[in-house]
Amino acid sequence: MTLTTTSASPLLSEHGSLGAHFTDFAGWQMPLKYDSELAEHHAVRKTAGLFDLSHMGEIAVAGPESGALLDYALAGELSKIGVGRAKYSLLCNADGGVIDDLVVYRLANEQFLVVANAANAPAVYRELAARAEGFSATVDDQSAETALIAVQGPAAQDIVQSLVPDRQVADVAALKYYAVTRAVVADIDVLLARTGYTGEDGFELYVPNEQAVQLWRALLDATTARDGVPAGLACRDTLRLEAGMALYGHELTLGTNPYEAGLGKVVRLNKEFVGREALQTLSEQAPQRVLVGLAGTGRRAARADYTVHDASGGSAVGTITSGALSPTLGHPIALAFVDVALREPGTELTVDIRGKKEPFVVTPSPFYRRS
């Protein structure tokens, strides 16, 4: 297989030594899996998985008007975030289309960190920099020098606590979901966030590239000591799908607005921001299509771009955005945009899987919630 990557994680050689199978993801050579994506998926649900997410974009926003800039640039009201907390938000264009979905951390009163999807990080930086005009704030793309490692799963807290000084053990336990703090992990100063993309408890650790290998090795030792494993992007996708989380390029695109994607609650129309006028209009209209969860009653999994049909297999009524055979649930699951009249749970539909109409039922999402 020939990879056409232009960027490499500082952990690339570590993945190679572990026998990783690589994939080209947004121009990055990233581990797809190490051995079995199914085993990695189950490890995250049962114990822990260790992910290299260094392909994500990290953009620092700082200055007296940094909160006001983010309020203007994003659909959410980021100035209301407390120091040490995080918020999911959307970067929209003037038409209300989604340029990217992202997480914003407030590190200090005048200091934020915006974490963007890998493929969209350059566009997010350009938009934030352009929208900063007139604000007393700076926008600094730190993606090239920042590594991101995530440990996800029921044993994640124990793993991180085993690597911090005694004085910080209680702080790790007390760190709330969608919160962030400075910490020392394996003798390295990191930004420690209790966030993730798997539906499990977990932490994301931001660290300068030059310290990534040391941190990865310490976390890997602590993870495998608890029967966890290094995990690749393949299982990350099935984990996030079970958790009902949107993936940019699938559930979200420039042609998607937040309301049809079920993300209207992210939009704050009580302030001025790029895309507000369009989103105000859309908020007053019934969407023509909506994103729903589907559960298959057969064994064949739907995949992105497969067509959804009515129960008789006749008219096309929608399109699959993501689909897989759920490793945890043992049956096919999918996300799909369908005609709004078919959104009610229990509605029977079919999906054209390679020429055969397979039965699916509209089902509440997320498909999986950790206990």
Tab-separated table of N, CA and C in Angstrom, residues 33 47 69 73 97 101-102 130 178 204 211 219-220 229 240 251 263 271 285 304 308 311 345 357:
chain	number	residue	atom	x	y	z
A	33	LYS	N	-4.738	0.261	12.964
A	33	LYS	CA	-4.880	-0.755	14.006
A	33	LYS	C	-3.497	-1.354	14.255
A	47	THR	N	-11.439	-2.124	29.489
A	47	THR	CA	-10.312	-1.666	30.309
A	47	THR	C	-9.828	-0.305	29.800
A	69	LEU	N	-14.058	37.350	20.667
A	69	LEU	CA	-13.732	36.852	19.327
A	69	LEU	C	-14.377	35.484	19.087
A	73	ALA	N	-16.915	34.279	16.316
A	73	ALA	CA	-16.442	33.328	15.305
A	73	ALA	C	-17.230	32.018	15.316
A	97	GLY	N	-23.668	26.710	7.028
A	97	GLY	CA	-23.031	25.407	6.833
A	97	GLY	C	-21.894	25.209	7.814
A	101	ASP	N	-16.621	21.001	13.397
A	101	ASP	CA	-17.046	20.912	14.798
A	101	ASP	C	-15.793	20.751	15.635
A	102	LEU	N	-15.783	21.364	16.803
A	102	LEU	CA	-14.540	21.451	17.559
A	102	LEU	C	-14.814	21.555	19.051
A	130	ALA	N	-8.983	35.374	10.358
A	130	ALA	CA	-9.699	36.409	9.607
A	130	ALA	C	-10.769	37.066	10.480
A	178	TYR	N	-15.463	17.088	30.633
A	178	TYR	CA	-15.330	18.352	29.909
A	178	TYR	C	-14.683	19.433	30.792
A	204	GLU	N	-7.506	13.213	27.674
A	204	GLU	CA	-6.698	13.612	26.524
A	204	GLU	C	-5.557	14.480	27.053
A	211	GLN	N	8.341	15.772	23.745
A	211	GLN	CA	8.116	14.945	24.937
A	211	GLN	C	7.061	13.862	24.699
A	219	LEU	N	2.514	5.958	29.370
A	219	LEU	CA	1.089	5.633	29.325
A	219	LEU	C	0.856	4.228	28.784
A	220	LEU	N	1.654	3.830	27.811
A	220	LEU	CA	1.492	2.482	27.242
A	220	LEU	C	1.814	1.418	28.286
A	229	VAL	N	-4.694	-1.765	25.662
A	229	VAL	CA	-3.892	-1.925	24.443
A	229	VAL	C	-3.735	-0.583	23.736
A	240	ARG	N	-16.944	5.678	18.417
A	240	ARG	CA	-17.673	6.945	18.349
A	240	ARG	C	-19.053	6.749	17.721
A	251	GLU	N	-21.389	12.967	9.075
A	251	GLU	CA	-22.625	13.578	9.569
A	251	GLU	C	-22.616	15.096	9.399
A	263	LEU	N	-27.995	19.396	16.229
A	263	LEU	CA	-27.069	20.180	17.035
A	263	LEU	C	-27.561	21.606	17.248
A	271	LYS	N	-26.681	36.257	20.291
A	271	LYS	CA	-25.464	37.044	20.087
A	271	LYS	C	-25.197	37.136	18.592
A	285	GLN	N	-37.672	27.379	10.543
A	285	GLN	CA	-38.231	26.494	9.529
A	285	GLN	C	-38.117	25.041	9.983
A	304	ALA	N	-21.511	4.254	4.650
A	304	ALA	CA	-21.750	5.630	4.218
A	304	ALA	C	-22.136	5.676	2.746
A	308	VAL	N	-31.258	4.924	1.872
A	308	VAL	CA	-32.296	4.448	2.785
A	308	VAL	C	-33.631	4.520	2.055
A	311	ALA	N	-40.198	1.164	4.153
A	311	ALA	CA	-40.222	-0.224	4.620
A	311	ALA	C	-40.454	-1.223	3.494
A	345	PRO	N	-38.752	7.071	16.503
A	345	PRO	CA	-38.223	5.737	16.842
A	345	PRO	C	-39.275	4.658	16.597
A	357	LYS	N	-32.333	-5.024	-0.212
A	357	LYS	CA	-32.926	-4.149	0.801
A	357	LYS	C	-32.968	-4.883	2.146
